[in-house]
Amino acid sequence: MTITTQNKNGNERRRRRTASALCLGFSLALSGAAHAQDAFNLDALIDAAKKEKPITVYAVTGKIVDTAQAFTAKYGVQASGKKVNEATQVELMIREHRAGNVVGDVSVATDVASAMGELLPEGIATSWTPPDLEGDIPQKLRDPLVVVSDPHVWTYNTEKYNTCPVTNIWQLTEPKWKGKLAMLDLFDKPLYADWFNQIETHHDADVARAYEDLYGKKLETGEKSATAAWVKAFAENAPLLTDSSSVADAAGAPGQADPFFVITSVAKYRDNEAKGLRLGLCSGVKPFSGFLYPGFGLIAGQTKSPNAAKLFLHYLMTEEGIAPQTADGKLSGNMKIALPADEPSKVANHLDELMAFDAATAADDLDKREGWQDFWRVNYKK
């Protein structure tokens, strides 16, 4: 799927985005003043939601089906959940907005770069943060509202290795790992191309320092950045590009003499029990043991059920509403909600080792996405 504006001139998009941001800023200032005058009332929101049409919620997890059913049972507001991947959510929201026929009223964990670069600035989607929960949601996670963050971590086979065999990302560029790495397909899941851009934008010095820590000398490269040098060398080792289940199986399937080393969502660690996998989280990897990918909660700009949509987002920001996802290691944007003690990856012990996506520069990720994908394609060596 090709996002409609991806091939347009980047400067044009940025000008449009700036103008839209000014309008949004003015609107938010007005709405903020209104909130100051009228205290939020959850009961009033529930009453208003009950008078609206049923809503449909798009989310990247199949657990959204059960969550929507539980929401309906709790509030008497009809909602149905539909599993839709990030790119398809964006495509559907754009098409439905242009046709004036909204089907997906709420989008959960959509493509972050497309949300920041296109959906929000163009009014295709809007963000809303529950006023009564604002105090429990960090400022940087409120606009847009981050419902969950999904940890993606370097992962090894615990049956093969007693401890993680990698301590530095530059080791993954060495001949030992050629053909024995795996990750999500960055052409199907562009969040990995966006990850490269986030590293270069915010952590390039850390990547250069990791090289020096490993090899005892400064990085010398003809590439534009230390990140680009690492991405090139990583691509030259030909990581297997596939879907999340295949990545997890490649790393964790028991009985392998030479298992793959991968980066995957901690949600796959549930398969240690369900499928007998042997997935282990690598800690202490320089400069990071993985990354946190934010999942926005967005409301369709033309929804006919705005109150029901807001109520659903409110529900997701409670322990009850987000429990099916925190069980998989996904972190609630509500800081009062902790991961369960029996979460299989134990990622809660390693959060300070993970690179957090900065949504403030996500629109730049969209502008540069195709460039990173092309860079990968050119350097990928089978």
Coordinates of C-alpha atoms in Angstrom, one line a residue:
M1 CA 0.0 0.0 0.0
T2 CA 1.3 3.4 -1.0
I3 CA 0.3 6.3 1.2
T4 CA -1.3 8.9 -1.0
T5 CA 1.0 11.8 0.0
Q6 CA 4.3 9.8 0.3
N7 CA 5.3 10.7 -3.2
K8 CA 4.4 14.3 -3.0
N9 CA 7.0 17.0 -2.5
G10 CA 8.2 17.0 1.1
N11 CA 8.3 20.7 1.4
E12 CA 4.7 21.0 0.3
R13 CA 3.7 18.5 3.0
R14 CA 5.6 20.4 5.6
R15 CA 4.0 23.7 4.7
R16 CA 0.6 22.1 4.8
R17 CA 1.5 20.5 8.1
T18 CA 2.7 23.8 9.6
A19 CA -0.5 25.6 8.6
S20 CA -2.7 22.8 10.0
A21 CA -0.7 22.7 13.2
L22 CA -1.4 26.4 13.7
C23 CA -5.1 25.8 13.3
L24 CA -4.9 22.8 15.6
G25 CA -3.0 24.8 18.2
F26 CA -5.7 27.5 18.1
S27 CA -8.5 24.9 18.4
L28 CA -6.7 23.2 21.3
A29 CA -6.3 26.5 23.1
L30 CA -10.1 27.1 22.8
S31 CA -10.9 23.5 23.9
G32 CA -8.5 23.9 26.8
A33 CA -10.3 27.0 28.0
A34 CA -13.7 25.2 27.7
H35 CA -12.3 22.3 29.8
A36 CA -11.3 24.8 32.4
Q37 CA -14.8 26.0 32.6
D38 CA -16.6 22.7 32.5
A39 CA -15.3 19.9 34.6
F40 CA -15.2 16.5 32.8
N41 CA -18.1 14.2 33.8
L42 CA -17.7 10.6 32.9
D43 CA -21.4 9.8 33.6
A44 CA -22.4 12.5 31.2
L45 CA -20.1 11.1 28.6
I46 CA -21.6 7.6 29.0
D47 CA -25.1 9.0 28.7
A48 CA -24.2 10.9 25.5
A49 CA -22.4 7.8 24.1
K50 CA -25.5 5.6 24.6
K51 CA -27.5 7.9 22.3
E52 CA -25.1 7.5 19.4
K53 CA -24.7 4.8 16.7
P54 CA -22.5 1.7 17.3
I55 CA -18.7 2.2 16.8
T56 CA -16.0 0.1 15.1
V57 CA -12.5 0.1 16.4
Y58 CA -9.5 -0.7 14.3
A59 CA -6.5 -2.1 16.1
V60 CA -3.3 -4.1 15.3
T61 CA -4.1 -6.8 17.9
G62 CA -6.9 -9.4 17.6
K63 CA -7.6 -8.9 21.3
I64 CA -9.5 -5.8 20.3
V65 CA -12.5 -8.0 19.5
D66 CA -12.8 -9.2 23.1
T67 CA -12.0 -5.7 24.4
A68 CA -14.8 -4.2 22.4
Q69 CA -17.2 -6.8 23.7
A70 CA -16.2 -6.1 27.3
F71 CA -16.7 -2.4 26.7
T72 CA -20.2 -3.0 25.4
A73 CA -21.1 -5.2 28.4
K74 CA -19.7 -2.6 30.8
Y75 CA -21.3 0.6 29.4
G76 CA -24.2 -0.6 27.2
V77 CA -22.5 1.2 24.2
Q78 CA -22.2 -0.9 21.2
A79 CA -18.7 -1.4 19.9
S80 CA -17.0 -4.0 17.6
G81 CA -13.3 -4.6 17.3
K82 CA -11.5 -5.4 14.0
K83 CA -7.9 -6.4 13.7
V84 CA -6.3 -4.3 11.0
N85 CA -2.5 -3.7 10.5
E86 CA -0.9 -0.3 10.8
A87 CA -0.7 0.5 7.0
T88 CA -4.2 -0.7 6.3
Q89 CA -5.6 1.4 9.1
V90 CA -4.1 4.5 7.5
E91 CA -5.4 3.5 4.0
L92 CA -8.9 2.8 5.3
M93 CA -9.1 6.1 7.3
I94 CA -8.0 8.1 4.3
R95 CA -10.5 6.4 2.0
E96 CA -13.3 6.6 4.5
H97 CA -12.6 10.3 5.2
R98 CA -12.6 11.2 1.5
A99 CA -15.7 9.3 0.8
G100 CA -17.5 10.8 3.8
N101 CA -18.3 7.3 5.0
V102 CA -16.6 6.5 8.3
V103 CA -16.5 2.8 9.2
G104 CA -13.6 2.9 11.7
D105 CA -14.5 5.4 14.4
V106 CA -11.4 4.7 16.5
S107 CA -7.9 3.7 15.5
V108 CA -5.6 2.1 18.0
A109 CA -1.8 1.8 17.4
T110 CA -1.8 3.1 13.9
D111 CA 1.2 4.0 11.8
V112 CA 2.9 6.7 13.9
A113 CA 4.7 8.5 11.2
S114 CA 1.6 8.6 8.9
A115 CA -0.5 9.8 11.8
M116 CA 1.8 12.7 12.6
G117 CA 2.6 13.5 9.0
E118 CA -0.9 13.1 7.4
L119 CA -3.9 11.9 9.5
L120 CA -3.8 14.5 12.2
P121 CA -2.7 17.6 10.2
E122 CA -5.3 16.9 7.5
G123 CA -8.1 16.3 10.0
I124 CA -8.6 12.7 9.0
A125 CA -8.2 11.8 12.6
T126 CA -8.2 13.7 15.9
S127 CA -6.7 13.0 19.3
W128 CA -8.4 13.2 22.7
T129 CA -7.0 12.6 26.1
P130 CA -9.4 11.8 29.0
P131 CA -9.3 14.9 31.3
D132 CA -9.9 12.9 34.5
L133 CA -6.8 10.7 33.7
E134 CA -4.5 13.5 32.5
G135 CA -2.6 13.5 35.7
D136 CA -1.6 9.9 35.3
I137 CA -0.5 10.3 31.6
P138 CA 2.9 12.1 31.0
Q139 CA 2.6 15.3 29.0
K140 CA 4.5 13.8 26.1
L141 CA 2.0 11.0 25.8
R142 CA -1.1 13.2 25.7
D143 CA -1.1 14.8 22.3
P144 CA -1.5 12.6 20.4
L145 CA -2.7 10.2 23.1
V146 CA -0.4 7.1 23.4
V147 CA -2.6 4.2 24.5
V148 CA 0.2 1.7 24.6
S149 CA 3.9 1.4 23.7
D150 CA 5.0 -1.8 22.2
P151 CA 8.6 -3.0 23.2
H152 CA 10.6 -4.6 20.4
V153 CA 13.7 -6.2 21.8
W154 CA 16.8 -8.1 20.7
T155 CA 16.0 -11.8 21.3
Y156 CA 17.9 -15.0 21.5
N157 CA 17.3 -18.7 22.0
T158 CA 17.7 -19.6 25.7
E159 CA 18.0 -23.3 24.9
K160 CA 21.1 -22.6 22.8
Y161 CA 22.7 -19.9 24.9
N162 CA 22.9 -19.5 28.7
T163 CA 23.1 -15.7 28.2
C164 CA 22.5 -13.3 25.3
P165 CA 25.3 -13.9 22.7
V166 CA 25.3 -10.2 21.7
T167 CA 26.4 -7.2 23.8
N168 CA 26.7 -4.5 21.1
I169 CA 24.6 -3.9 17.9
W170 CA 27.8 -3.7 15.9
Q171 CA 28.4 -7.4 16.5
L172 CA 25.4 -8.0 14.3
T173 CA 27.4 -6.6 11.3
E174 CA 30.1 -9.3 11.7
P175 CA 30.4 -12.4 9.4
K176 CA 29.3 -14.7 12.3
W177 CA 25.7 -13.4 12.0
K178 CA 25.4 -13.3 8.2
G179 CA 22.1 -15.1 7.3
K180 CA 21.3 -15.8 11.0
L181 CA 19.4 -12.6 11.8
A182 CA 15.7 -12.0 11.4
M183 CA 13.3 -9.0 11.8
L184 CA 9.9 -7.8 10.6
D185 CA 9.8 -6.9 6.9
L186 CA 10.4 -3.2 6.8
F187 CA 8.6 -2.9 3.5
D188 CA 5.5 -4.4 5.0
K189 CA 6.1 -2.9 8.5
P190 CA 7.7 0.5 7.8
L191 CA 8.0 1.2 11.5
Y192 CA 11.5 -0.5 11.2
A193 CA 12.5 2.1 8.5
D194 CA 11.1 4.8 10.9
W195 CA 13.2 3.2 13.6
F196 CA 16.4 3.8 11.6
N197 CA 15.4 7.4 11.1
Q198 CA 14.7 7.8 14.9
I199 CA 18.1 6.4 15.7
E200 CA 19.8 8.8 13.3
T201 CA 17.9 11.8 14.5
H202 CA 18.2 11.3 18.2
H203 CA 20.9 8.7 18.9
D204 CA 23.5 8.8 16.2
A205 CA 26.3 9.7 18.7
D206 CA 25.3 6.7 20.8
V207 CA 25.7 4.4 17.7
A208 CA 29.2 5.9 17.0
R209 CA 30.2 5.4 20.7
A210 CA 29.0 1.8 20.6
Y211 CA 31.3 1.2 17.7
E212 CA 34.3 2.7 19.6
D213 CA 33.4 0.7 22.7
L214 CA 33.5 -2.6 20.8
Y215 CA 36.5 -2.1 18.5
G216 CA 38.6 0.4 20.5
K217 CA 38.7 2.9 17.6
K218 CA 36.6 5.7 16.2
L219 CA 34.2 4.9 13.4
E220 CA 35.4 6.0 10.0
T221 CA 32.7 5.9 7.3
G222 CA 31.8 7.4 4.0
E223 CA 28.1 7.2 4.9
K224 CA 26.2 10.3 6.1
S225 CA 26.0 9.1 9.7
A226 CA 27.0 6.4 12.1
T227 CA 23.4 5.0 11.9
A228 CA 23.6 4.8 8.1
A229 CA 26.9 2.9 8.4
W230 CA 25.3 0.5 10.8
V231 CA 22.2 0.0 8.8
K232 CA 24.3 -0.6 5.7
A233 CA 26.5 -3.2 7.4
F234 CA 23.4 -4.8 9.1
A235 CA 21.6 -5.1 5.7
E236 CA 24.7 -6.6 4.2
N237 CA 24.3 -9.5 6.6
A238 CA 21.0 -10.3 5.0
P239 CA 18.5 -10.5 7.9
L240 CA 15.5 -12.7 7.1
L241 CA 12.6 -10.4 6.6
T242 CA 9.2 -11.9 7.5
D243 CA 6.2 -11.6 9.7
S244 CA 6.2 -11.6 13.5
S245 CA 5.3 -15.2 14.1
S246 CA 8.0 -16.4 11.7
V247 CA 10.6 -14.1 13.4
A248 CA 9.7 -15.5 16.8
D249 CA 9.8 -19.1 15.6
A250 CA 13.2 -18.5 13.9
A251 CA 14.7 -17.4 17.2
G252 CA 12.8 -19.5 19.7
A253 CA 11.9 -22.9 18.2
P254 CA 13.5 -25.6 20.4
G255 CA 15.9 -28.1 19.0
Q256 CA 17.8 -25.8 16.7
A257 CA 21.6 -26.2 16.4
D258 CA 22.0 -22.7 15.1
P259 CA 19.0 -20.5 15.8
F260 CA 18.4 -17.0 14.5
F261 CA 19.1 -13.9 16.5
V262 CA 16.1 -11.5 16.1
I263 CA 14.4 -8.3 17.1
T264 CA 10.7 -8.8 17.9
S265 CA 7.8 -7.5 19.9
V266 CA 7.7 -8.9 23.5
A267 CA 4.1 -9.9 22.7
K268 CA 5.5 -13.0 21.0
Y269 CA 7.0 -14.1 24.3
R270 CA 3.6 -15.5 25.2
D271 CA 4.5 -18.3 22.8
N272 CA 7.1 -19.6 25.2
E273 CA 4.2 -21.2 27.0
A274 CA 1.7 -21.5 24.2
K275 CA 4.1 -23.0 21.6
G276 CA 7.1 -24.1 23.7
L277 CA 9.4 -21.4 22.3
R278 CA 12.6 -20.5 24.0
L279 CA 12.7 -16.7 23.6
G280 CA 15.0 -14.7 25.9
L281 CA 15.3 -10.9 26.1
C282 CA 18.8 -9.5 25.6
S283 CA 19.7 -7.0 28.2
G284 CA 22.7 -4.7 28.4
V285 CA 23.1 -4.4 24.6
K286 CA 24.9 -1.2 23.6
P287 CA 23.5 1.3 22.8
F288 CA 20.0 -0.1 23.3
S289 CA 18.4 -3.5 23.9
G290 CA 15.4 -2.5 21.7
F291 CA 12.9 0.2 21.3
L292 CA 9.5 1.3 22.4
Y293 CA 7.0 1.9 19.6
P294 CA 4.1 4.2 20.6
G295 CA 0.5 3.2 19.7
F296 CA -1.8 6.2 19.3
G297 CA -5.5 6.2 20.1
L298 CA -7.2 8.3 17.4
I299 CA -10.7 9.2 16.6
A300 CA -11.9 9.6 13.0
G301 CA -12.5 13.2 12.2
Q302 CA -15.9 12.6 10.7
T303 CA -17.2 10.0 13.2
K304 CA -20.9 10.2 13.8
S305 CA -20.3 8.9 17.4
P306 CA -17.7 11.1 18.9
N307 CA -18.8 10.5 22.5
A308 CA -18.8 6.7 22.1
A309 CA -15.3 7.0 20.6
K310 CA -14.1 9.1 23.5
L311 CA -15.6 6.7 26.0
F312 CA -13.8 3.8 24.3
L313 CA -10.4 5.6 24.5
H314 CA -11.2 6.4 28.2
Y315 CA -11.8 2.6 28.7
L316 CA -8.5 1.8 27.1
M317 CA -6.7 4.1 29.5
T318 CA -8.0 2.1 32.5
E319 CA -6.4 -1.1 33.9
E320 CA -9.5 -3.1 33.0
G321 CA -9.6 -1.9 29.4
I322 CA -5.9 -2.4 28.6
A323 CA -5.3 -5.6 30.6
P324 CA -5.4 -7.9 27.5
Q325 CA -2.5 -5.9 26.1
T326 CA -0.4 -5.3 29.2
A327 CA -0.5 -9.1 29.6
D328 CA 1.6 -9.1 26.4
G329 CA 4.2 -6.7 27.7
K330 CA 2.7 -3.6 26.1
L331 CA 3.0 -0.5 28.3
S332 CA 0.0 1.6 29.1
G333 CA 0.3 5.4 28.6
N334 CA -1.3 5.6 32.0
M335 CA 1.6 5.4 34.4
K336 CA -0.5 4.0 37.2
I337 CA -0.9 0.8 35.3
A338 CA 2.0 -1.6 35.7
L339 CA 2.8 -4.7 33.7
P340 CA 1.6 -7.9 35.4
A341 CA 4.2 -9.8 37.4
D342 CA 3.8 -12.9 35.3
E343 CA 4.4 -11.0 31.9
P344 CA 6.7 -13.5 30.1
S345 CA 9.4 -11.3 28.8
K346 CA 10.1 -9.4 32.0
V347 CA 10.6 -6.3 29.9
A348 CA 9.6 -4.2 32.9
N349 CA 13.0 -4.8 34.3
H350 CA 14.7 -3.3 31.2
L351 CA 12.7 -0.3 30.2
D352 CA 15.6 2.1 30.7
E353 CA 17.6 0.1 28.1
L354 CA 15.0 0.7 25.3
M355 CA 15.1 3.6 22.8
A356 CA 11.8 5.5 23.0
F357 CA 10.3 6.8 19.7
D358 CA 9.9 10.6 19.8
A359 CA 6.5 11.4 18.2
A360 CA 7.6 15.0 17.8
T361 CA 9.8 14.0 14.9
A362 CA 7.6 11.3 13.5
A363 CA 6.5 13.4 10.5
D364 CA 10.1 13.5 9.5
D365 CA 10.2 9.7 9.7
L366 CA 7.4 9.7 7.1
D367 CA 9.3 12.1 4.8
K368 CA 12.4 9.9 5.0
R369 CA 10.8 6.5 5.1
E370 CA 11.2 5.6 1.4
G371 CA 14.8 6.8 1.5
W372 CA 15.6 4.3 4.3
Q373 CA 13.8 1.5 2.5
D374 CA 15.7 2.3 -0.7
F375 CA 19.0 2.4 1.2
W376 CA 18.2 -1.0 2.7
R377 CA 17.3 -2.5 -0.7
V378 CA 20.6 -1.3 -2.3
N379 CA 22.7 -2.7 0.5
Y380 CA 20.9 -6.0 1.2
K381 CA 23.2 -8.9 0.3
K382 CA 21.8 -12.4 0.1

